[in-house]
Tab-separated table of C-alpha atoms in Angstrom:
chain	number	residue	atom	x	y	z
A	27	MET	CA	-0.008	0.088	-0.073
A	28	LYS	CA	2.908	2.536	0.988
A	29	ALA	CA	4.163	2.071	-2.497
A	30	ALA	CA	0.638	2.580	-4.091
A	31	LYS	CA	0.057	5.104	-1.549
A	32	SER	CA	3.155	6.570	-2.719
A	33	LEU	CA	2.989	6.423	-7.100
A	34	THR	CA	-0.830	8.328	-6.109
A	35	ALA	CA	0.838	11.013	-4.423
A	36	ALA	CA	3.467	11.231	-6.512
A	37	ALA	CA	0.722	11.540	-9.907
A	38	VAL	CA	-1.319	14.317	-7.720
A	39	LEU	CA	2.220	16.101	-7.217
A	40	THR	CA	2.659	15.846	-10.886
A	41	LEU	CA	0.159	17.236	-12.027
A	42	LEU	CA	-0.647	19.377	-9.212
A	43	ALA	CA	3.398	20.957	-10.804
A	44	SER	CA	1.709	21.085	-14.325
A	45	GLY	CA	-0.916	23.059	-13.265
A	46	SER	CA	-3.571	20.289	-13.301
A	47	ALA	CA	-4.442	21.060	-9.357
A	48	PHE	CA	-6.444	18.792	-7.813
A	49	ALA	CA	-5.895	16.379	-10.742
A	50	TYR	CA	-6.826	12.725	-8.744
A	51	HIS	CA	-10.467	12.785	-9.426
A	52	ASP	CA	-11.053	16.075	-12.516
A	53	GLY	CA	-14.905	15.993	-11.681
A	54	GLY	CA	-15.403	12.204	-11.525
A	55	VAL	CA	-14.609	9.081	-11.534
A	56	ALA	CA	-10.522	8.855	-10.559
A	57	TYR	CA	-8.448	5.417	-11.734
A	58	CYS	CA	-9.690	1.750	-9.923
A	59	ASP	CA	-6.540	1.377	-8.574
A	60	GLY	CA	-6.754	5.015	-6.523
A	61	CYS	CA	-8.820	3.528	-4.188
A	62	HIS	CA	-9.653	-0.251	-4.545
A	63	THR	CA	-7.527	-3.746	-5.009
A	64	MET	CA	-8.127	-6.438	-7.086
A	65	HIS	CA	-6.801	-9.416	-5.468
A	66	ASN	CA	-4.791	-7.223	-2.618
A	67	SER	CA	-1.536	-8.258	-3.628
A	68	SER	CA	0.840	-6.364	-5.207
A	69	GLY	CA	4.804	-6.536	-5.624
A	70	ASN	CA	3.827	-10.433	-3.830
A	71	LYS	CA	1.980	-7.845	-0.494
A	72	ALA	CA	-0.947	-6.932	0.729
A	73	MET	CA	-1.825	-3.450	-0.703
A	74	GLY	CA	-3.934	-3.360	1.507
A	75	THR	CA	-4.409	-0.609	5.141
A	76	GLY	CA	-5.485	-1.022	8.388
A	77	SER	CA	-7.171	-4.215	9.095
A	78	ASN	CA	-7.124	-5.579	5.113
A	79	ALA	CA	-3.337	-5.810	5.781
A	80	THR	CA	-3.323	-9.382	4.636
A	81	GLN	CA	-2.588	-10.897	1.626
A	82	LEU	CA	-5.198	-11.819	-0.800
A	83	LYS	CA	-7.766	-11.354	1.287
A	84	GLY	CA	-9.771	-8.155	0.928
A	85	VAL	CA	-12.823	-6.390	2.311
A	86	THR	CA	-15.780	-4.796	1.713
A	87	TYR	CA	-15.684	-3.240	-1.985
A	88	LEU	CA	-12.418	-4.579	-2.203
A	89	LEU	CA	-10.780	-1.044	-0.451
A	90	GLN	CA	-7.404	-0.304	0.071
A	91	GLY	CA	-8.018	0.938	3.817
A	92	SER	CA	-10.141	-1.058	6.034
A	93	ASP	CA	-13.800	1.140	5.256
A	94	GLN	CA	-14.723	4.006	3.241
A	95	SER	CA	-13.863	6.582	5.164
A	96	SER	CA	-9.598	5.026	5.498
A	97	THR	CA	-9.401	4.709	1.729
A	98	CYS	CA	-10.350	8.178	0.938
A	99	LEU	CA	-7.615	9.825	4.312
A	100	ASN	CA	-4.901	7.395	2.736
A	101	CYS	CA	-4.715	10.207	0.457
A	102	HIS	CA	-6.355	13.179	1.923
A	103	ALA	CA	-4.355	12.501	6.222
A	104	THR	CA	-1.215	13.900	6.776
A	105	THR	CA	1.124	14.906	9.366
A	106	SER	CA	0.751	18.876	10.837
A	107	ALA	CA	4.107	18.927	8.576
A	108	LYS	CA	3.212	18.184	5.412
A	109	ALA	CA	-0.863	19.949	5.884
A	110	GLY	CA	-2.604	21.995	2.845
A	111	SER	CA	-3.858	21.446	-0.215
A	112	TYR	CA	-6.322	18.871	-0.466
A	113	HIS	CA	-5.467	17.315	3.167
A	114	ILE	CA	-8.857	17.752	5.159
A	115	MET	CA	-7.546	15.657	8.373
A	116	THR	CA	-3.606	16.651	10.503
A	117	THR	CA	-2.942	12.824	11.530
A	118	ASP	CA	-0.312	14.255	14.439
A	119	ALA	CA	-2.711	16.254	16.119
A	120	ALA	CA	-3.729	16.084	20.098
A	121	ALA	CA	-5.535	17.995	22.130
A	122	GLY	CA	-3.587	19.923	23.924
A	123	GLY	CA	-0.443	20.151	22.230
A	124	THR	CA	-0.377	20.096	17.642
A	125	VAL	CA	-3.109	21.803	16.349
A	126	PRO	CA	-5.367	20.825	13.628
A	127	SER	CA	-3.117	22.103	10.892
A	128	ASN	CA	-5.170	22.177	8.201
A	129	TYR	CA	-7.818	25.181	7.225
A	130	THR	CA	-10.040	24.086	3.734
A	131	PRO	CA	-13.857	25.810	4.044
A	132	GLY	CA	-15.204	22.273	5.719
A	133	GLY	CA	-12.511	22.552	8.845
A	134	ASP	CA	-9.970	19.407	10.216
A	135	PHE	CA	-11.450	16.072	11.198
A	136	ALA	CA	-8.750	15.887	13.434
A	137	TRP	CA	-10.937	17.421	15.970
A	138	VAL	CA	-13.518	14.921	16.027
A	139	LYS	CA	-10.480	12.893	17.751
A	140	GLU	CA	-9.490	16.281	20.307
A	141	THR	CA	-12.069	16.189	23.870
A	142	PHE	CA	-10.859	18.479	25.891
A	143	ASN	CA	-12.470	19.323	29.626
A	144	TYR	CA	-13.132	22.675	31.226
A	145	ASN	CA	-15.071	24.301	34.602
A	146	SER	CA	-17.863	25.602	33.475
A	147	HIS	CA	-19.056	28.125	36.078
A	148	GLY	CA	-18.007	25.925	38.672
A	149	THR	CA	-19.118	22.414	36.671
A	150	PRO	CA	-16.677	19.835	35.425
A	151	THR	CA	-17.527	19.587	31.432
A	152	THR	CA	-16.691	17.975	29.091
A	153	SER	CA	-17.079	18.847	25.342
A	154	LEU	CA	-15.866	15.347	23.620
A	155	GLY	CA	-14.241	15.444	20.356
A	156	GLU	CA	-17.469	13.682	18.754
A	157	ARG	CA	-19.294	16.501	19.150
A	158	HIS	CA	-16.995	18.840	16.867
A	159	GLY	CA	-18.240	17.207	12.882
A	160	HIS	CA	-19.459	14.899	11.604
A	161	ASN	CA	-17.659	11.606	12.948
A	162	VAL	CA	-17.493	9.556	10.102
A	163	VAL	CA	-16.399	5.554	10.388
A	164	ALA	CA	-12.403	5.643	9.536
A	165	ALA	CA	-11.051	2.504	11.722
A	166	ASP	CA	-8.019	3.119	10.497
A	167	PHE	CA	-7.783	7.176	11.479
A	168	GLY	CA	-9.180	5.943	14.832
A	169	ILE	CA	-12.976	7.802	14.225
A	170	THR	CA	-15.305	6.135	15.616
A	171	PRO	CA	-18.675	6.063	15.094
A	172	ASP	CA	-20.915	8.619	17.402
A	173	SER	CA	-21.461	7.156	20.856
A	174	THR	CA	-24.635	9.350	21.673
A	175	LEU	CA	-26.707	10.131	18.333
A	176	SER	CA	-27.816	6.761	16.804
A	177	THR	CA	-29.276	8.793	13.466
A	178	ALA	CA	-27.855	12.341	11.310
A	179	PRO	CA	-30.083	15.137	14.049
A	180	GLY	CA	-33.322	15.506	11.581
A	181	GLY	CA	-33.497	12.361	9.936
A	182	ASN	CA	-32.476	8.699	10.175
A	183	TYR	CA	-29.122	7.588	8.907
A	184	PRO	CA	-27.856	5.671	10.860
A	185	ALA	CA	-24.657	7.911	12.865
A	186	ALA	CA	-22.986	3.537	12.213
A	187	ASN	CA	-23.006	3.791	8.385
A	188	LEU	CA	-21.640	7.806	8.281
A	189	ALA	CA	-18.916	8.232	5.215
A	190	CYS	CA	-16.800	10.418	3.182
A	191	SER	CA	-18.891	8.660	0.556
A	192	SER	CA	-21.637	8.857	2.517
A	193	CYS	CA	-22.085	12.765	1.487
A	194	HIS	CA	-18.908	12.651	-1.879
A	195	ASP	CA	-20.402	10.935	-4.745
A	196	PRO	CA	-16.465	8.487	-4.762
A	197	HIS	CA	-17.573	8.002	-8.234
A	198	GLY	CA	-17.968	11.720	-9.537
A	199	LYS	CA	-20.874	10.116	-11.762
A	200	TYR	CA	-23.073	14.619	-11.603
A	201	ARG	CA	-21.961	17.217	-13.611
A	202	ILE	CA	-22.790	20.272	-15.182
A	203	VAL	CA	-23.596	19.908	-17.859
A	204	ASP	CA	-24.159	24.440	-19.524
A	205	ALA	CA	-23.975	27.829	-17.998
A	206	SER	CA	-27.573	27.180	-16.792
A	207	GLY	CA	-25.923	24.818	-13.946
A	208	THR	CA	-28.458	21.526	-15.306
A	209	VAL	CA	-26.641	18.754	-13.561
A	210	GLN	CA	-27.120	15.559	-15.184
A	211	ARG	CA	-25.879	12.521	-14.079
A	212	PRO	CA	-25.940	9.275	-16.490
A	213	VAL	CA	-26.868	6.107	-15.880
A	214	VAL	CA	-28.626	2.805	-17.349
A	215	ALA	CA	-32.243	2.417	-18.012
A	216	GLY	CA	-33.378	0.535	-15.493
A	217	THR	CA	-30.860	-0.436	-13.137
A	218	GLY	CA	-31.598	1.930	-10.724
A	219	TYR	CA	-33.290	5.863	-9.546
A	220	ASN	CA	-34.638	7.617	-12.478
A	221	GLY	CA	-35.581	10.705	-11.552
A	222	ALA	CA	-35.235	13.761	-14.314
A	223	ASN	CA	-31.719	14.609	-13.398
A	224	ASP	CA	-31.089	11.266	-14.628
A	225	VAL	CA	-30.037	10.821	-18.124
A	226	ALA	CA	-29.787	7.838	-20.271
A	227	VAL	CA	-26.595	9.918	-22.841
A	228	SER	CA	-25.095	13.174	-21.253
A	229	LEU	CA	-21.606	14.610	-21.834
A	230	PRO	CA	-18.471	13.194	-20.375
A	231	ILE	CA	-16.542	15.023	-17.710
A	232	ASN	CA	-13.001	16.744	-18.411
A	233	GLY	CA	-12.674	18.487	-14.914
A	234	SER	CA	-13.456	19.556	-11.702
A	235	GLY	CA	-16.967	21.824	-11.391
A	236	SER	CA	-15.529	22.824	-8.094
A	237	TYR	CA	-13.210	25.361	-8.736
A	238	GLY	CA	-14.809	28.055	-11.889
A	239	ALA	CA	-14.487	25.555	-15.197
A	240	ALA	CA	-17.479	25.871	-16.914
A	241	PRO	CA	-19.073	22.890	-19.054
A	242	THR	CA	-18.433	22.857	-23.218
A	243	THR	CA	-20.845	21.968	-25.893
A	244	THR	CA	-19.188	18.473	-25.729
A	245	GLU	CA	-17.758	18.238	-22.296
A	246	ALA	CA	-18.689	18.240	-18.754
A	247	VAL	CA	-17.838	20.103	-15.740
A	248	GLY	CA	-18.166	17.718	-11.841
A	249	VAL	CA	-20.595	19.279	-9.087
A	250	TYR	CA	-19.391	21.278	-6.221
A	251	ARG	CA	-16.973	18.522	-4.306
A	252	LEU	CA	-18.519	15.310	-6.106
A	253	LEU	CA	-21.251	15.819	-3.670
A	254	GLY	CA	-24.277	13.216	-4.110
A	255	GLY	CA	-27.554	14.714	-5.857
A	256	PRO	CA	-31.074	12.841	-6.929
A	257	GLY	CA	-31.068	9.701	-6.649
A	258	TYR	CA	-27.891	9.383	-4.928
A	259	LEU	CA	-27.284	6.098	-2.135
A	260	PRO	CA	-24.407	4.626	-1.205
A	261	ASP	CA	-24.660	0.477	-0.802
A	262	SER	CA	-23.572	1.019	2.359
A	263	VAL	CA	-26.676	1.975	3.412
A	264	ALA	CA	-29.329	0.289	0.677
A	265	GLY	CA	-31.804	-1.096	2.359
A	266	VAL	CA	-31.800	0.407	5.734
A	267	ALA	CA	-35.520	1.375	6.609
A	268	GLY	CA	-35.898	4.640	6.385
A	269	ILE	CA	-33.205	5.517	4.275
A	270	GLN	CA	-33.425	7.270	1.103
A	271	PRO	CA	-32.041	8.706	-1.581
A	272	PHE	CA	-31.015	12.213	-1.868
A	273	ALA	CA	-33.753	14.490	-3.132
A	274	ALA	CA	-32.091	17.310	-3.363
A	275	LEU	CA	-29.528	18.545	-5.965
A	276	PRO	CA	-26.321	19.301	-5.497
A	277	PRO	CA	-25.507	22.856	-4.169
A	278	TYR	CA	-23.832	25.563	-6.558
A	279	ALA	CA	-20.609	26.560	-5.139
A	280	VAL	CA	-17.238	28.154	-6.168
A	281	ALA	CA	-14.123	27.890	-3.939
A	282	PRO	CA	-10.717	29.797	-5.092
A	283	ALA	CA	-8.106	26.716	-5.913
A	284	ALA	CA	-5.891	27.456	-2.906
A	285	TYR	CA	-8.057	26.767	-0.036
A	286	ASN	CA	-6.061	25.240	2.362
A	287	ARG	CA	-4.400	27.903	4.249
A	288	SER	CA	-4.011	30.278	6.893
A	289	GLU	CA	-6.670	33.118	7.102
A	290	ALA	CA	-4.256	34.581	9.219
A	291	SER	CA	-3.951	37.884	6.397
A	292	THR	CA	-7.167	37.393	3.982
A	293	ASP	CA	-10.136	35.309	4.076
A	294	THR	CA	-10.717	31.558	2.106
A	295	ARG	CA	-13.970	32.750	0.232
A	296	VAL	CA	-15.916	30.767	-0.752
A	297	ALA	CA	-18.655	32.329	-3.404
A	298	TYR	CA	-21.094	29.457	-2.405
A	299	GLY	CA	-24.091	30.521	-4.452
A	300	THR	CA	-27.735	27.590	-3.669
A	301	GLY	CA	-29.360	25.566	-2.552
A	302	MET	CA	-26.919	23.997	0.395
A	303	SER	CA	-29.279	24.168	3.060
A	304	GLU	CA	-31.192	21.752	1.182
A	305	TRP	CA	-28.725	19.083	0.285
A	306	CYS	CA	-28.048	19.311	3.811
A	307	ALA	CA	-31.642	17.832	4.103
A	308	ASN	CA	-31.059	15.449	2.713
A	309	CYS	CA	-30.033	13.924	5.733
A	310	HIS	CA	-30.726	16.609	8.196
A	311	THR	CA	-34.350	16.876	6.991
A	312	ASN	CA	-36.290	17.626	10.083
A	313	ILE	CA	-34.205	20.249	11.076
A	314	HIS	CA	-34.179	22.192	8.188
A	315	ASN	CA	-36.611	25.571	7.467
A	316	SER	CA	-37.240	26.648	4.315
A	317	THR	CA	-39.801	28.517	4.022
A	318	ALA	CA	-39.075	31.896	7.220
A	319	ASN	CA	-38.007	34.420	6.024
A	320	TYR	CA	-35.867	36.040	9.605
A	321	ASP	CA	-38.064	39.004	10.001
A	322	GLY	CA	-40.802	38.009	9.031
A	323	GLY	CA	-41.020	34.481	10.098
A	324	THR	CA	-42.797	32.565	12.600
A	325	SER	CA	-41.130	29.523	12.674
A	326	LEU	CA	-39.240	28.915	16.126
A	327	ILE	CA	-36.178	27.095	14.238
A	328	HIS	CA	-33.187	28.568	13.123
A	329	PRO	CA	-34.159	29.795	9.179
A	330	ALA	CA	-31.440	28.505	6.645
A	331	SER	CA	-32.301	27.947	2.887
A	332	SER	CA	-32.132	29.519	-0.751
A	333	ASP	CA	-35.511	31.182	0.433
A	334	SER	CA	-34.178	32.135	3.949
A	335	THR	CA	-33.270	35.607	2.740
A	336	LEU	CA	-31.554	37.611	4.891
A	337	GLY	CA	-33.898	40.815	5.452
A	338	ALA	CA	-33.669	44.150	6.089
A	339	ASN	CA	-32.728	43.929	9.492
A	340	ILE	CA	-29.908	41.594	8.968
A	341	LEU	CA	-28.623	42.571	5.624
A	342	ALA	CA	-28.113	45.825	7.215
A	343	ASN	CA	-26.341	44.607	10.718
A	344	TYR	CA	-24.012	41.473	8.315
A	345	ASN	CA	-22.579	44.869	6.455
A	346	ALA	CA	-22.313	47.078	8.894
A	347	TYR	CA	-20.810	45.167	11.938
A	348	VAL	CA	-17.345	44.870	12.185
A	349	SER	CA	-16.728	43.649	15.688
A	350	SER	CA	-18.933	44.120	19.392
A	351	GLY	CA	-19.537	47.321	19.926
A	352	ASN	CA	-18.290	49.216	16.444
A	353	PHE	CA	-21.297	48.576	13.450
A	354	GLY	CA	-19.824	51.300	11.771
A	355	GLY	CA	-18.470	49.314	8.976
A	356	THR	CA	-19.560	49.585	4.807
A	357	VAL	CA	-20.857	46.910	2.409
A	358	ALA	CA	-17.804	47.182	1.165
A	359	GLY	CA	-15.720	46.067	3.200
A	360	ALA	CA	-18.347	43.287	4.626
A	361	TYR	CA	-18.249	39.830	4.054
A	362	THR	CA	-15.490	37.587	6.402
A	363	SER	CA	-15.036	33.821	5.407
A	364	MET	CA	-15.950	33.100	9.882
A	365	VAL	CA	-19.538	33.444	8.864
A	366	PRO	CA	-19.856	33.409	5.451
A	367	PHE	CA	-23.738	33.418	3.196
A	368	GLU	CA	-25.184	31.934	0.104
A	369	GLU	CA	-25.201	34.618	-2.929
A	370	GLY	CA	-28.991	33.093	-3.976
A	371	THR	CA	-27.720	32.789	-7.326
A	372	ASN	CA	-27.124	29.418	-9.636
A	373	ASN	CA	-24.601	31.618	-12.095
A	374	ARG	CA	-21.021	30.625	-12.061
A	375	ALA	CA	-19.524	32.302	-13.813
A	376	ASN	CA	-20.297	35.249	-10.827
A	377	LEU	CA	-19.668	32.943	-8.447
A	378	ALA	CA	-16.364	32.172	-9.661
A	379	LEU	CA	-15.472	36.225	-9.450
A	380	HIS	CA	-15.635	36.525	-6.393
A	381	ALA	CA	-14.064	32.472	-4.820
A	382	VAL	CA	-10.597	34.330	-4.407
A	383	ASN	CA	-7.615	34.060	-1.024
A	384	ASP	CA	-6.251	37.489	-1.569
A	385	GLY	CA	-9.120	39.752	-0.308
A	386	SER	CA	-9.823	41.372	-2.854
A	387	GLN	CA	-13.246	40.718	-2.975
A	388	LYS	CA	-14.716	41.948	0.513
A	389	GLY	CA	-17.884	42.996	-0.574
A	390	GLY	CA	-21.550	42.152	1.513
A	391	ALA	CA	-24.709	40.493	1.484
A	392	ASP	CA	-27.195	41.919	-0.606
A	393	SER	CA	-31.104	41.633	-0.934
A	394	SER	CA	-29.898	38.052	-2.449
A	395	SER	CA	-27.959	36.768	0.144
A	396	ASN	CA	-29.519	33.986	2.351
A	397	VAL	CA	-28.248	32.397	5.569
A	398	MET	CA	-27.132	28.335	4.960
A	399	CYS	CA	-26.145	25.984	7.316
A	400	LEU	CA	-22.565	26.492	6.311
A	401	SER	CA	-23.223	29.912	8.026
A	402	CYS	CA	-22.608	28.537	11.597
A	403	HIS	CA	-21.018	25.179	11.063
A	404	ARG	CA	-17.650	23.557	9.522
A	405	ALA	CA	-19.290	20.677	6.732
A	406	HIS	CA	-16.280	18.284	8.729
A	407	ALA	CA	-15.672	19.922	11.489
A	408	SER	CA	-14.155	22.485	13.945
A	409	GLY	CA	-13.128	23.262	16.903
A	410	TRP	CA	-15.924	23.508	18.925
A	411	ASP	CA	-19.092	21.712	20.306
A	412	SER	CA	-21.426	20.926	17.443
A	413	MET	CA	-19.313	21.892	14.507
A	414	THR	CA	-20.365	25.369	15.129
A	415	ARG	CA	-17.221	27.843	13.768
A	416	TRP	CA	-17.269	29.794	16.676
A	417	THR	CA	-18.529	28.702	20.232
A	418	ASN	CA	-21.576	29.452	21.460
A	419	LYS	CA	-20.972	28.745	24.957
A	420	THR	CA	-18.386	31.604	26.188
A	421	GLU	CA	-19.442	35.078	26.431
A	422	PHE	CA	-16.175	36.034	24.853
A	423	LEU	CA	-14.557	34.880	22.267
A	424	THR	CA	-11.145	37.621	22.787
A	425	VAL	CA	-10.309	38.433	26.336
A	426	ALA	CA	-8.452	41.630	26.948
A	427	GLY	CA	-7.166	41.951	23.383
A	428	ALA	CA	-5.955	37.743	22.809
A	429	TYR	CA	-7.577	34.470	22.502
A	430	PRO	CA	-7.992	33.033	25.822
A	431	GLY	CA	-6.841	29.218	26.445
A	432	THR	CA	-5.639	27.069	29.169
A	433	ASP	CA	-2.132	28.743	28.868
A	434	SER	CA	-3.510	32.610	28.936
A	435	THR	CA	-1.232	34.289	31.198
A	436	ASN	CA	-4.660	35.879	32.460
A	437	THR	CA	-5.791	33.961	34.568
A	438	SER	CA	-8.877	35.783	33.841
A	439	ALA	CA	-9.106	34.636	30.157
A	440	GLN	CA	-8.508	30.951	31.132
A	441	SER	CA	-11.777	29.243	31.242
A	442	TYR	CA	-13.328	31.781	28.260
A	443	GLY	CA	-11.416	28.858	26.594
A	444	LEU	CA	-12.749	26.336	27.402
A	445	GLY	CA	-10.146	23.425	28.056
A	446	ARG	CA	-8.566	24.964	24.729
A	447	THR	CA	-4.578	26.413	24.666
A	448	MET	CA	-4.105	29.922	23.016
A	449	ASN	CA	-2.434	28.206	19.657
A	450	GLU	CA	-6.070	25.972	19.279
A	451	VAL	CA	-8.575	28.957	20.076
A	452	GLN	CA	-6.733	30.627	17.606
A	453	ALA	CA	-6.882	27.764	15.289
A	454	THR	CA	-10.553	27.861	15.520
A	455	PHE	CA	-10.632	31.638	14.157
A	456	TYR	CA	-8.365	29.878	11.220
A	457	GLN	CA	-5.621	32.026	12.627
A	458	ARG	CA	-6.188	35.032	12.300
A	459	PRO	CA	-4.721	37.410	14.782
A	460	ALA	CA	-7.239	38.091	17.939
A	461	THR	CA	-6.944	42.154	16.675
A	462	VAL	CA	-9.502	41.264	14.058
A	463	TYR	CA	-12.299	41.129	16.897
A	464	ALA	CA	-12.375	43.591	19.510
A	465	THR	CA	-11.005	43.616	22.880
A	466	TYR	CA	-13.551	41.356	24.124
A	467	GLN	CA	-14.771	39.742	21.370
A	468	ARG	CA	-18.197	38.477	21.803
A	469	SER	CA	-20.409	35.824	19.604
A	470	LEU	CA	-20.275	36.003	15.756
A	471	CYS	CA	-23.921	34.891	15.915
A	472	ASN	CA	-23.580	39.557	16.121
A	473	LYS	CA	-22.260	39.024	12.820
A	474	CYS	CA	-26.324	39.073	11.785
A	475	HIS	CA	-28.290	40.001	14.939
A	476	ALA	CA	-25.813	42.771	16.347
A	477	LYS	CA	-26.856	41.830	20.628
A	478	ASP	CA	-23.522	43.084	21.496
């Protein structure tokens, strides 16, 4: 497996060097041997890893890792020294030690292995690692099923079956075929779901659609992040009672090509268009409110949908809010990736203009903008409970102009880190300096709600 993994990494690096970034998947299905082993034997040695290391004996789906997520992480996980690019998990991170070092918009899965203990108003409290993200089962990397939530909150998807492939179609069959963003999946008639997006004949995929590339009249591009679309149902949950194929389209979004980076100086702006919350509702169905506009809504759950435009008051707050006590900002500089929003458009060409990492697109929200699940949560994991982008369990995010932490020399600040060190807290803010915020910064809910 080491040889295969090295070859895979070498191939990726070669393609990166040639300018064809992130080309292993190329927006669709990659080469089979990248993930599967036909006989679990190469050079008279086993190719598999973990529990799959017995030559000539394979595991389910002939994967190279012990399970689906372990197979993905064989390439997408690495040490802090090599963090960056397509990596989504820091393998040597540890609570109180090396901090998770991947800063993708989705977050670093290392957080789901880090448990923190602290004292909350006199009560010993634990922030379990499994509360920090999606617990994609990856035996080779020590990620186990969520021990508390047996199914997806608001839905029936079983935690024991949660894998990277629960969200991402590893074979990448969904594709964007025209400038309008039409999504198609070619299928053989009679072999499965045949909804409106399933067609017998479609265009071949010639590259990723995650970074703004457009389809042509003869070639399609892959959907955002290889996410599953209508009819998607991993084999691992096929036949499980209550589990239905995905109903929603993959979201429309465009990321800058370099997205796994510190945001100490500039934001990594993913231009979210529409459909993110609807897509999350494939599994979190009942936690999703698709009808309420916050200013005029009546539902008693937070809105999050393509229909949930910000409304006049929230819009004004977002564009004016700078930090606690400072509402003197302008729309031209209002955007922050700590509280992103959807732009309310499927126009991928326009989204691509906004997907930057150099700080050149700081424009705030407008009347088309809407709140989505990722306005508050990270898709993979964060350093905080409920995988929120910031903690909602302490009054101050900064204390006396610095991030709090157990190692703070300011003893009054130590408790506000909720068991994390100062470095760990700063990592959850993607290395932004504390001076970006007020000296005593309160919750970033206030970016929209302005209660501070």
